Amino acid sequence: MPGAADGLQQLHDSITGWFAETARDLPWRDPSCSPWGVLVSEIMLQQTPVVRVLPVWHEWLERWPTPAGLAGEPAGEAVRAWGRLGYPRRALRLHAAAAAIVSEHAGKVPDTYPELLALPGVGSYTAAAVAAFAYGRRETVVDTNIRRVQARLVAGSALPAPALTAAEMRLAASLLPDDDATSVRWNAAVMELGALVCTARVPKCPACPVKDSCAWLAAGEPPPSYVPKGQAWHGTDRQVRGAVVAVLRLAEAPVPAEMFHHAPADLGFAPEGIGVPLAALHRLNPPPEQLERSLAGLLADGWQNCTTAATACLPDARRHGAAGSGASESCPGWHTFW
DNA sequence: CATTCGTGGGC
DNA sequence: TGCCCAAGAAT
């Protein structure tokens, strides 16, 4: 039995040692980074690469150094500041989370897993990550990187299962160091190993600190047992919505609906700031019914539950009080965007 | 539990 | 060039 314990200890030492030498210098890992900064980073990093998050994160923390700062502005400003990070609904949820932090936690990011989990946009991973990385708690953090490292190192398979399983959570919990501070470093280290070395495609096994104990390598690098399902994009409503959102995000003035149907040249004027995304939208040349479906979807359900809910808040961003907030009042049949 | 939800860089 | 996929969450 001491063998198993020693093996686990060696695993901890190898990976955390590698982390100490190799880890990227990311601002949200700095000890001076606030829990709010960590929360913002975790939301932005959901399905989004680090290099794309970095500049936006800096802008957000400078503009909104506290949850109260963000909660004090219209949600549409969060969507605008989100830029092109993708999944703009995350901006809405982060804004809602800031409001909840102000109203229910006196403006302080909560420090327990269940309280974090109750925040909009915060799921099991993010709740554990913030509790661990912002507050030093011992949590079972399981993200796509950790899942992949576990799959190869322990299970001997090329990729983790399509969906997170209870077995993976148990395995992660069993690997977690007992000490709080060490467990935090371990979580960060395994994530970093998955991000930099044990990557999804073309893993850099020669550079791996635990290559000698990897079950997948020992098994001769067997291929995945299933084919990951691709994410449809070209020709879909999502693509059209994305183009429409890009126009609205950059608009500094009301955008007539006609602009979505006709090239700016047809309108006899050049729209300030939104020419490029508008041109991109027209280049897509979506079928009229698809464009209408996308526009209608963006304005449905009283600006709240449309498919890309984020867009619904854009009208609030630059509105100065007069117009109503409901689609029926301010946007009869999606005539004018604001 | 399977789907849906943007975006852009790398291979 | 086209495809893969990146610190997931909500439904």
Coordinates of C-alpha atoms (C1' of nucleotides) in Angstrom, one line a residue:
Chain A
M1 CA 0.0 0.0 0.0
P2 CA 2.8 2.4 0.6
G3 CA 3.5 1.9 -3.1
A4 CA 0.2 3.5 -4.2
A5 CA 0.7 6.4 -1.8
D6 CA 4.2 7.0 -3.0
G7 CA 3.0 6.9 -6.6
L8 CA 0.4 9.6 -5.9
Q9 CA 3.0 11.7 -4.1
Q10 CA 5.4 11.4 -7.1
L11 CA 2.6 12.4 -9.4
H12 CA 1.9 15.5 -7.3
D13 CA 5.5 16.4 -7.2
S14 CA 6.2 15.9 -10.9
I15 CA 3.2 17.9 -12.1
T16 CA 3.4 20.8 -9.6
G17 CA 7.1 20.9 -10.1
W18 CA 6.6 21.2 -13.8
F19 CA 4.0 23.9 -13.2
A20 CA 6.3 25.9 -11.0
E21 CA 8.8 26.1 -13.9
T22 CA 6.6 26.3 -16.9
A23 CA 3.3 28.0 -15.9
R24 CA 2.2 31.0 -17.9
D25 CA 2.2 34.3 -16.0
L26 CA -1.6 35.0 -16.2
P27 CA -3.0 38.1 -14.4
W28 CA -5.8 36.2 -12.7
R29 CA -3.2 33.9 -11.1
D30 CA -1.4 36.9 -9.5
P31 CA -1.9 36.8 -5.7
S32 CA -3.1 40.4 -5.8
C33 CA -5.9 39.5 -8.2
S34 CA -9.3 40.0 -6.5
P35 CA -11.9 37.2 -6.4
W36 CA -14.0 39.4 -8.8
G37 CA -11.1 39.3 -11.2
V38 CA -10.9 35.5 -10.9
L39 CA -14.7 35.2 -11.4
V40 CA -14.6 37.4 -14.5
S41 CA -11.7 35.3 -15.9
E42 CA -13.4 32.0 -15.3
I43 CA -16.6 33.1 -17.1
M44 CA -14.6 34.5 -20.0
L45 CA -12.5 31.4 -20.3
Q46 CA -15.5 29.1 -20.7
Q47 CA -15.0 27.7 -24.2
T48 CA -12.6 30.6 -25.1
P49 CA -8.8 30.5 -25.5
V50 CA -6.6 32.4 -23.0
V51 CA -5.0 34.6 -25.6
R52 CA -8.3 36.0 -26.7
V53 CA -9.5 36.6 -23.2
L54 CA -6.5 38.5 -21.9
P55 CA -7.1 42.0 -23.5
V56 CA -10.8 41.9 -22.8
W57 CA -10.2 40.9 -19.2
H58 CA -7.9 43.8 -18.6
E59 CA -10.4 46.2 -20.1
W60 CA -13.2 44.8 -17.9
L61 CA -11.2 45.0 -14.7
E62 CA -10.1 48.5 -15.4
R63 CA -13.6 49.6 -16.2
W64 CA -15.4 47.6 -13.5
P65 CA -13.0 46.8 -10.7
T66 CA -15.8 45.6 -8.5
P67 CA -19.1 43.8 -9.0
A68 CA -21.0 46.9 -8.0
G69 CA -19.4 48.8 -10.9
L70 CA -20.7 46.4 -13.5
A71 CA -24.1 46.0 -11.8
G72 CA -24.5 49.8 -11.9
E73 CA -24.5 49.9 -15.7
P74 CA -27.1 48.6 -18.2
A75 CA -26.5 45.0 -19.2
G76 CA -26.1 46.1 -22.8
E77 CA -22.8 47.8 -21.8
A78 CA -21.5 44.4 -20.7
V79 CA -22.5 42.9 -24.1
R80 CA -20.7 45.7 -25.9
A81 CA -17.6 45.4 -23.7
W82 CA -17.7 41.6 -24.3
G83 CA -16.5 42.3 -27.8
R84 CA -16.1 39.2 -30.0
L85 CA -15.3 36.7 -27.2
G86 CA -18.3 34.7 -28.4
Y87 CA -21.3 33.2 -26.5
P88 CA -22.4 36.8 -25.6
R89 CA -25.0 35.3 -23.2
R90 CA -22.1 35.0 -20.9
A91 CA -21.9 38.7 -20.7
L92 CA -25.5 38.9 -19.7
R93 CA -25.1 36.3 -17.1
L94 CA -22.0 37.9 -15.7
H95 CA -23.9 41.1 -15.4
A96 CA -26.7 39.3 -13.6
A97 CA -24.2 37.6 -11.4
A98 CA -22.7 41.0 -10.4
A99 CA -26.2 42.3 -9.6
A100 CA -26.8 39.2 -7.4
I101 CA -23.5 39.7 -5.7
V102 CA -24.5 43.2 -4.8
S103 CA -28.0 42.4 -3.7
E104 CA -27.4 39.2 -1.9
H105 CA -23.8 39.2 -0.9
A106 CA -23.1 42.9 0.0
G107 CA -21.0 43.3 -3.1
K108 CA -18.5 40.6 -2.2
V109 CA -18.0 37.5 -4.4
P110 CA -19.1 34.6 -2.2
D111 CA -16.5 32.1 -1.1
T112 CA -18.3 28.8 -0.9
Y113 CA -19.2 26.4 -3.6
P114 CA -23.0 26.4 -3.1
E115 CA -23.2 30.1 -3.0
L116 CA -21.1 30.5 -6.1
L117 CA -23.1 27.8 -7.9
A118 CA -26.2 29.8 -7.3
L119 CA -24.9 32.7 -9.4
P120 CA -26.1 33.1 -13.0
G121 CA -23.5 31.6 -15.5
V122 CA -21.7 29.7 -12.7
G123 CA -21.8 26.0 -13.0
S124 CA -20.0 23.2 -11.3
Y125 CA -16.7 23.9 -12.8
T126 CA -16.7 27.6 -12.3
A127 CA -18.0 27.4 -8.8
A128 CA -15.2 25.0 -7.8
A129 CA -12.6 27.0 -9.7
V130 CA -13.4 30.3 -8.0
A131 CA -13.6 28.7 -4.6
A132 CA -10.2 27.2 -5.2
F133 CA -8.3 29.9 -7.1
A134 CA -9.8 33.0 -5.5
Y135 CA -10.2 31.7 -1.9
G136 CA -7.7 28.8 -1.6
R137 CA -10.3 26.2 -0.9
R138 CA -9.8 22.5 -1.5
E139 CA -12.2 21.7 -4.3
T140 CA -12.5 19.0 -7.0
V141 CA -12.0 21.1 -10.1
V142 CA -12.8 19.3 -13.3
D143 CA -12.5 21.1 -16.6
T144 CA -11.8 19.8 -20.1
N145 CA -8.0 19.9 -19.5
I146 CA -8.2 17.9 -16.3
R147 CA -10.6 15.4 -17.9
R148 CA -8.2 14.8 -20.8
V149 CA -5.1 14.4 -18.6
Q150 CA -7.0 11.9 -16.4
A151 CA -8.3 10.0 -19.4
R152 CA -4.8 9.5 -20.8
L153 CA -2.7 9.3 -17.7
V154 CA -5.0 7.0 -15.7
A155 CA -7.6 5.5 -17.9
G156 CA -5.3 5.1 -20.9
S157 CA -7.7 6.5 -23.5
A158 CA -7.1 9.2 -26.1
L159 CA -10.0 11.4 -25.0
P160 CA -12.4 11.6 -22.1
A161 CA -16.0 10.5 -22.5
P162 CA -18.3 12.9 -24.5
A163 CA -20.0 14.0 -21.2
L164 CA -18.6 14.4 -17.7
T165 CA -19.2 11.2 -15.7
A166 CA -19.4 10.5 -12.0
A167 CA -16.4 8.2 -12.3
E168 CA -14.3 11.1 -13.6
M169 CA -15.4 13.2 -10.6
R170 CA -14.5 10.4 -8.2
L171 CA -11.1 10.0 -9.9
A172 CA -10.4 13.7 -9.6
A173 CA -11.3 13.7 -6.0
S174 CA -9.1 10.7 -5.3
L175 CA -6.1 12.4 -6.9
L176 CA -6.6 15.7 -5.0
P177 CA -3.9 16.4 -2.4
D178 CA -5.1 16.6 1.2
D179 CA -3.6 20.0 2.0
D180 CA -5.6 23.1 0.9
A181 CA -2.7 25.1 -0.6
T182 CA -1.3 22.0 -2.4
S183 CA -4.7 21.1 -3.8
V184 CA -5.1 24.5 -5.3
R185 CA -1.7 24.3 -7.0
W186 CA -2.5 20.8 -8.2
N187 CA -5.7 21.9 -9.8
A188 CA -4.0 24.7 -11.6
A189 CA -1.1 22.5 -12.6
V190 CA -3.1 19.7 -14.1
M191 CA -5.2 22.3 -16.0
E192 CA -2.0 23.9 -17.3
L193 CA -0.6 20.5 -18.3
G194 CA -3.7 19.8 -20.3
A195 CA -3.6 23.3 -21.9
L196 CA 0.1 23.3 -22.9
V197 CA 1.3 19.7 -23.2
C198 CA -1.5 17.1 -23.0
T199 CA -3.4 18.9 -25.7
A200 CA -6.4 17.5 -27.6
R201 CA -4.6 17.2 -30.9
V202 CA -0.9 16.4 -31.3
P203 CA 0.0 16.2 -27.6
K204 CA 3.6 17.2 -26.8
C205 CA 4.4 13.9 -24.9
P206 CA 8.2 14.3 -25.0
A207 CA 7.8 17.4 -22.9
C208 CA 5.4 15.8 -20.4
P209 CA 6.6 15.5 -16.8
V210 CA 4.7 12.3 -16.2
K211 CA 5.1 10.6 -19.6
D212 CA 6.8 7.6 -17.9
S213 CA 3.6 6.8 -15.9
C214 CA 1.1 7.6 -18.6
A215 CA -1.4 4.7 -19.3
W216 CA -2.2 6.0 -22.8
L217 CA 1.5 6.1 -23.9
A218 CA 2.1 2.7 -22.3
A219 CA -0.8 1.3 -24.3
G220 CA 0.7 2.6 -27.5
E221 CA -1.4 5.7 -28.0
P222 CA -4.7 4.0 -29.0
P223 CA -7.0 6.2 -31.1
P224 CA -10.2 7.7 -29.7
S225 CA -13.1 5.2 -29.5
Y226 CA -15.6 7.7 -30.8
V227 CA -15.7 10.7 -33.2
P228 CA -16.3 14.1 -31.7
K229 CA -19.4 15.7 -33.1
G230 CA -18.6 18.9 -35.1
Q231 CA -20.2 22.2 -34.3
A232 CA -22.3 23.3 -37.2
W233 CA -21.7 26.9 -38.3
H234 CA -21.7 27.7 -42.0
G235 CA -25.2 28.4 -43.3
T236 CA -26.8 28.1 -39.9
D237 CA -29.0 30.6 -38.0
R238 CA -26.2 31.0 -35.6
Q239 CA -23.9 32.4 -38.2
V240 CA -26.6 34.9 -39.3
R241 CA -27.3 35.8 -35.7
G242 CA -23.6 36.4 -35.1
A243 CA -23.4 38.8 -38.0
V244 CA -26.5 40.7 -36.9
V245 CA -25.2 40.9 -33.3
A246 CA -21.9 42.2 -34.6
V247 CA -23.7 45.1 -36.3
L248 CA -25.8 45.9 -33.2
R249 CA -22.8 45.7 -30.9
L250 CA -20.9 48.4 -32.8
A251 CA -23.9 50.6 -33.6
E252 CA -23.6 54.1 -32.1
A253 CA -27.1 55.0 -33.3
P254 CA -30.4 53.3 -34.1
V255 CA -30.0 50.8 -36.9
P256 CA -33.0 50.7 -39.3
A257 CA -34.2 47.2 -40.1
E258 CA -33.9 48.0 -43.8
M259 CA -30.1 48.1 -43.3
F260 CA -30.2 44.4 -42.7
H261 CA -31.9 43.7 -45.9
H262 CA -30.1 46.1 -48.3
A263 CA -26.5 47.0 -48.7
P264 CA -25.6 50.4 -47.3
A265 CA -25.1 51.7 -50.8
D266 CA -28.7 51.0 -51.5
L267 CA -29.6 53.2 -48.6
G268 CA -27.6 56.1 -49.9
F269 CA -25.5 56.6 -46.8
A270 CA -22.6 54.8 -45.1
P271 CA -23.3 53.7 -41.5
E272 CA -20.7 54.8 -39.1
G273 CA -18.7 52.1 -37.4
I274 CA -20.8 49.2 -38.5
G275 CA -19.8 49.0 -42.2
V276 CA -17.6 46.0 -41.8
P277 CA -20.0 43.7 -40.0
L278 CA -22.8 44.9 -42.1
A279 CA -20.9 44.0 -45.2
A280 CA -20.1 40.7 -43.7
L281 CA -23.8 40.1 -43.1
H282 CA -24.6 40.9 -46.7
R283 CA -21.8 38.8 -47.9
L284 CA -23.5 35.8 -46.2
N285 CA -26.6 36.6 -48.2
P286 CA -28.8 34.5 -46.0
P287 CA -32.2 33.5 -47.4
P288 CA -34.8 36.2 -46.5
E289 CA -36.7 33.8 -44.2
Q290 CA -33.5 32.9 -42.3
L291 CA -32.6 36.6 -41.8
E292 CA -36.1 37.4 -40.6
R293 CA -36.1 34.4 -38.3
S294 CA -32.8 35.5 -36.8
L295 CA -34.0 39.1 -36.4
A296 CA -37.3 38.0 -34.9
G297 CA -35.6 35.6 -32.6
L298 CA -33.4 38.3 -31.3
L299 CA -36.4 40.4 -30.3
A300 CA -38.8 37.7 -29.1
D301 CA -39.9 37.0 -25.6
G302 CA -39.8 40.6 -24.3
W303 CA -36.1 40.9 -24.9
Q304 CA -35.3 38.2 -22.4
N305 CA -35.5 34.6 -23.7
C306 CA -34.6 35.0 -27.3
T307 CA -32.0 32.6 -28.7
T308 CA -29.2 35.0 -28.3
A309 CA -30.5 36.8 -25.2
A310 CA -27.4 39.0 -25.1
T311 CA -28.6 41.0 -28.1
A312 CA -31.8 41.9 -26.4
C313 CA -29.9 44.2 -24.0
L314 CA -28.1 46.1 -26.7
P315 CA -31.1 48.5 -27.0
D316 CA -30.8 49.4 -23.4
A317 CA -27.2 50.4 -23.7
R318 CA -27.6 53.8 -25.2
R319 CA -31.2 54.5 -24.4
H320 CA -31.9 57.5 -22.3
G321 CA -35.0 56.7 -20.5
A322 CA -37.9 57.6 -22.8
A323 CA -38.6 54.4 -24.7
G324 CA -40.2 51.4 -23.0
S325 CA -38.3 48.2 -22.5
G326 CA -40.7 45.8 -24.1
A327 CA -40.4 44.7 -27.6
S328 CA -44.0 45.6 -28.3
E329 CA -43.4 49.2 -27.4
S330 CA -39.9 50.0 -28.7
C331 CA -39.7 47.6 -31.5
P332 CA -42.9 46.8 -33.2
G333 CA -42.1 44.0 -35.6
W334 CA -38.3 44.6 -35.4
H335 CA -38.4 47.8 -37.4
T336 CA -35.6 49.7 -35.7
F337 CA -32.7 48.5 -33.7
W338 CA -31.1 50.6 -31.1
Chain B
dC1 C1' -28.8 13.3 -21.1
dA2 C1' -28.2 15.4 -25.8
dT3 C1' -28.4 20.1 -27.7
dT4 C1' -27.6 24.7 -28.2
dC5 C1' -25.1 28.7 -27.6
dG6 C1' -20.0 32.5 -31.0
dT7 C1' -15.7 33.2 -32.4
dG8 C1' -11.2 32.8 -34.5
dG9 C1' -6.5 30.7 -34.7
dG10 C1' -4.0 26.5 -35.8
dC11 C1' -3.0 22.5 -38.3
Chain C
dT1 C1' -9.2 25.1 -47.4
dG2 C1' -11.9 23.0 -44.2
dC3 C1' -12.1 21.1 -39.8
dC4 C1' -11.0 21.0 -34.9
dC5 C1' -11.8 22.9 -30.6
dA6 C1' -11.1 26.2 -26.5
dA7 C1' -10.7 27.1 -18.0
dG8 C1' -18.9 25.2 -19.7
dA9 C1' -23.7 26.4 -18.6
dA10 C1' -28.5 26.0 -19.1
dT11 C1' -32.3 23.5 -20.6

